[in-house]
Tab-separated table of N, CA and C in Angstrom:
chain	number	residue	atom	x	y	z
A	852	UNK	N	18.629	59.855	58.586
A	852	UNK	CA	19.907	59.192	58.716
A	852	UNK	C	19.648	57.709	59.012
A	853	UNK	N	20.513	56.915	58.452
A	853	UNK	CA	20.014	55.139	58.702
A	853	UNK	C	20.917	54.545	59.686
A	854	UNK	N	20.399	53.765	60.062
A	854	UNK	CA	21.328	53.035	61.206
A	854	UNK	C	22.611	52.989	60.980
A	855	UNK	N	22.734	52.174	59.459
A	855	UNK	CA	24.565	51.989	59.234
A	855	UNK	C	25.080	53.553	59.417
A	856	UNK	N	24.636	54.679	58.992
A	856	UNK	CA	25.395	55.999	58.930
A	856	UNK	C	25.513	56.396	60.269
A	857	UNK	N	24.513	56.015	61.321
A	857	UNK	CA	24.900	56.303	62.753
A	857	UNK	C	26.128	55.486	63.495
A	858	UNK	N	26.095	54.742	63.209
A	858	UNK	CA	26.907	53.717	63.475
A	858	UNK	C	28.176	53.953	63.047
A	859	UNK	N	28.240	54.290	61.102
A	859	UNK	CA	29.237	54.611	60.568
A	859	UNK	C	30.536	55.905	61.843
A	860	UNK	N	29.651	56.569	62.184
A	860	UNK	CA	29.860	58.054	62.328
A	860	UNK	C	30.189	58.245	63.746
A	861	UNK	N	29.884	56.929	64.856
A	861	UNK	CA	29.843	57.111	66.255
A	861	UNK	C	31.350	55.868	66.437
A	862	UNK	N	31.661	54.861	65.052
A	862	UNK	CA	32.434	53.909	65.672
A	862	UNK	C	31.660	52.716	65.809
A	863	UNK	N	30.620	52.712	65.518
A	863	UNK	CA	29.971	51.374	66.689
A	863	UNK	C	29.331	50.396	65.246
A	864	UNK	N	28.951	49.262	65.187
A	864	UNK	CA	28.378	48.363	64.182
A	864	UNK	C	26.679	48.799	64.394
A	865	UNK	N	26.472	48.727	63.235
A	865	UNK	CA	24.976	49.165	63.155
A	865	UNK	C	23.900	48.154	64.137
A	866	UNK	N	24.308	46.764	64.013
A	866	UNK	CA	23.492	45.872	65.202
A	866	UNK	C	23.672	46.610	66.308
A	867	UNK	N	24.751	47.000	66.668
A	867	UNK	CA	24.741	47.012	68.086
A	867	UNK	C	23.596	48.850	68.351
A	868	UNK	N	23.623	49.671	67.334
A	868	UNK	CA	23.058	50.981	67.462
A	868	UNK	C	21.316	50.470	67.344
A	869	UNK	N	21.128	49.371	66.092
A	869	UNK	CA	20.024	48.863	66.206
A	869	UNK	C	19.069	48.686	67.371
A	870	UNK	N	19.940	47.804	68.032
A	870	UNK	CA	19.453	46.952	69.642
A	870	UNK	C	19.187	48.223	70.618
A	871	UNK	N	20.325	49.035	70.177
A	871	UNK	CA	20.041	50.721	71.184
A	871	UNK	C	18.564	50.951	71.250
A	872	UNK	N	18.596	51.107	69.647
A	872	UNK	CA	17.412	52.092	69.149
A	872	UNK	C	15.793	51.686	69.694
A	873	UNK	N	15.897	49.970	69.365
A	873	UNK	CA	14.979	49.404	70.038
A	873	UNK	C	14.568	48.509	71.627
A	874	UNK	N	15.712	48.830	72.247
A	874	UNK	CA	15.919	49.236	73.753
A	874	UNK	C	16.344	47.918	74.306
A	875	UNK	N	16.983	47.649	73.130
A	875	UNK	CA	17.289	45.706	73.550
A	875	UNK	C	18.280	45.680	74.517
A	876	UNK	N	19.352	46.513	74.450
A	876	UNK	CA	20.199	46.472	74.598
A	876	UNK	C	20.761	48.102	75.777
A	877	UNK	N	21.081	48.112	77.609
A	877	UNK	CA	21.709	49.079	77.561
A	877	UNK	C	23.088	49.718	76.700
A	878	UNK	N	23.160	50.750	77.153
A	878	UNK	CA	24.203	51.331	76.594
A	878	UNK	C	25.081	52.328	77.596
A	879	UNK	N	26.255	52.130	77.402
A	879	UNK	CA	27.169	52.626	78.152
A	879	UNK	C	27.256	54.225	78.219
A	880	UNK	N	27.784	54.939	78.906
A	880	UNK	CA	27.824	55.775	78.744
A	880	UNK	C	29.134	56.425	77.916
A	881	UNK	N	30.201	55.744	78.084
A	881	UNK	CA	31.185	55.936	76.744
A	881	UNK	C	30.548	55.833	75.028
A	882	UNK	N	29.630	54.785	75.188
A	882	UNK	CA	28.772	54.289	73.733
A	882	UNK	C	27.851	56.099	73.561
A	883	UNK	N	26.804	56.093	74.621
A	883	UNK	CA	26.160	57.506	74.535
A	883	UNK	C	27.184	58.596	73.905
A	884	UNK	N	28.640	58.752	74.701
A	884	UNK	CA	29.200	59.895	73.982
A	884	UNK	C	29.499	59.874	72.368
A	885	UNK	N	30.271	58.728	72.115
A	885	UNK	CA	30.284	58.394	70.722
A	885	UNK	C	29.033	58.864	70.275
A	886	UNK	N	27.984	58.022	69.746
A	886	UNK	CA	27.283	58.631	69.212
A	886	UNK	C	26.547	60.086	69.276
A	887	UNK	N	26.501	60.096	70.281
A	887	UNK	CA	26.159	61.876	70.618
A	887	UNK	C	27.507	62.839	69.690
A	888	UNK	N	28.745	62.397	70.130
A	888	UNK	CA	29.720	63.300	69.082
A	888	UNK	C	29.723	63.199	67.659
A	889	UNK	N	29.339	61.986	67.296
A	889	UNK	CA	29.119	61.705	65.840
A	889	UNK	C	27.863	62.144	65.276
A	890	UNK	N	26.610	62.765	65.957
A	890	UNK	CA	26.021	63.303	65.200
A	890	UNK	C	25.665	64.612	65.682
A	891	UNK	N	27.520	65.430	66.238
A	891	UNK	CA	27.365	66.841	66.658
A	891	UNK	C	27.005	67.436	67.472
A	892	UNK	N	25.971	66.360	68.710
A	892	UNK	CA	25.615	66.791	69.990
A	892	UNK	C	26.681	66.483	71.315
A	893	UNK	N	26.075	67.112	72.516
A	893	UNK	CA	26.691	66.334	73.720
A	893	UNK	C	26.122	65.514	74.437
A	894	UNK	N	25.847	64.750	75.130
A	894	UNK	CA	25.478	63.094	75.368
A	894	UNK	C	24.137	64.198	76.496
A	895	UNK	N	24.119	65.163	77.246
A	895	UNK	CA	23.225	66.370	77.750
A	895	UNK	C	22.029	66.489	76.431
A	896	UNK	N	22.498	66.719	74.956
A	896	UNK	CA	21.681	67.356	73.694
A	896	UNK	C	20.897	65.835	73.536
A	897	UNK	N	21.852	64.710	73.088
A	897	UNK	CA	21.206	63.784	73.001
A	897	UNK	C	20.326	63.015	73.792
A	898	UNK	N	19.913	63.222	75.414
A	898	UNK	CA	19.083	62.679	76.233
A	898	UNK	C	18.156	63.445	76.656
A	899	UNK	N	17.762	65.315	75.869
A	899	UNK	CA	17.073	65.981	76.557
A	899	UNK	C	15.618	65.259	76.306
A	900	UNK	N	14.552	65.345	76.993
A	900	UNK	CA	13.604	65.016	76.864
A	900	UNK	C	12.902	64.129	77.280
A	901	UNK	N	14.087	62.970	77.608
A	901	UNK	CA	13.888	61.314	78.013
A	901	UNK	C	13.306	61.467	79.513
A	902	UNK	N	12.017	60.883	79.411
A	902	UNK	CA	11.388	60.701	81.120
A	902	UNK	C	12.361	60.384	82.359
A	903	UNK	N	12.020	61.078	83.109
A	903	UNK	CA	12.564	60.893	84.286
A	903	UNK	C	11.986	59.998	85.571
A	904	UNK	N	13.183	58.891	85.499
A	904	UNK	CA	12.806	57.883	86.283
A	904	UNK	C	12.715	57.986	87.886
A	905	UNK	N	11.674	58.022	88.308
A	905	UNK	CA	11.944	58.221	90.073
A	905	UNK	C	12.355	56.886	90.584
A	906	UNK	N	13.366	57.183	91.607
A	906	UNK	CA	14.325	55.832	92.323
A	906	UNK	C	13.826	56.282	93.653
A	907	UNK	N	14.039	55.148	94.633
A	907	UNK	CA	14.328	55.404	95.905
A	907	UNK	C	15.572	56.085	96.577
A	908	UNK	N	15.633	56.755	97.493
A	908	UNK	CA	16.586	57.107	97.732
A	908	UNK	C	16.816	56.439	99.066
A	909	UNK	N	18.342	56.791	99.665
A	909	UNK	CA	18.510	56.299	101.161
A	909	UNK	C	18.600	57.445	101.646
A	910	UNK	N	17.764	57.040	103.288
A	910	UNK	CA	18.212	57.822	104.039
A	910	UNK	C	19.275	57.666	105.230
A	911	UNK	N	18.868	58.273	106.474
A	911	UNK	CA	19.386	58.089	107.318
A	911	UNK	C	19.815	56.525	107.791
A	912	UNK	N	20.923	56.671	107.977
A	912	UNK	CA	20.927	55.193	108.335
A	912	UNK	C	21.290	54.237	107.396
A	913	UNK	N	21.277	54.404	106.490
A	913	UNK	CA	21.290	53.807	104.761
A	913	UNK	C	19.771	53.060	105.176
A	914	UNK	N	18.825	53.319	105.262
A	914	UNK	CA	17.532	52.951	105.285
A	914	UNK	C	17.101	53.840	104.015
A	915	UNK	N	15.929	52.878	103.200
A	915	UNK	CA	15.606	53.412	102.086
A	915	UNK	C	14.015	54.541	102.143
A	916	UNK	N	13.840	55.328	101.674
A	916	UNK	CA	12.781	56.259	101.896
A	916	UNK	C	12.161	56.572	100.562
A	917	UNK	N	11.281	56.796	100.519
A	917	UNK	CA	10.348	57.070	99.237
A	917	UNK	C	10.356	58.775	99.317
């Protein structure tokens, strides 16, 4: 499938799916559903796989903890 047909199919201009594709650009999570519905998945189908980023979290206190 080519950029313009993703694009075609989610709503969105092919630059802007482009910049997605090559990570120029975040993307919203309204943008994720579009395209996820336009090529039949759920925005869950379309991100399985993607590494999982470890964050800090807060703790007690709003003090931050590893």
């Amino acid at each position: 499938m080519t950029i313009e047909q993703v694009g075609d199919i989610a709503g969105l201009h092919e630059n802007y799916i482009s910049s997605v594709e090559r990570g120029e650009r975040n993307v919203s999570l309204f943008n994720i559903w579009r395209i996820a519905s336009g090529l039949g998945l759920t925005a869950a189908d379309l991100m399985h796989g993607l590494p999982v980023r470890k964050v800090k979290h807060l703790g007690p206190k709003g003090k931050l903890s590893h």
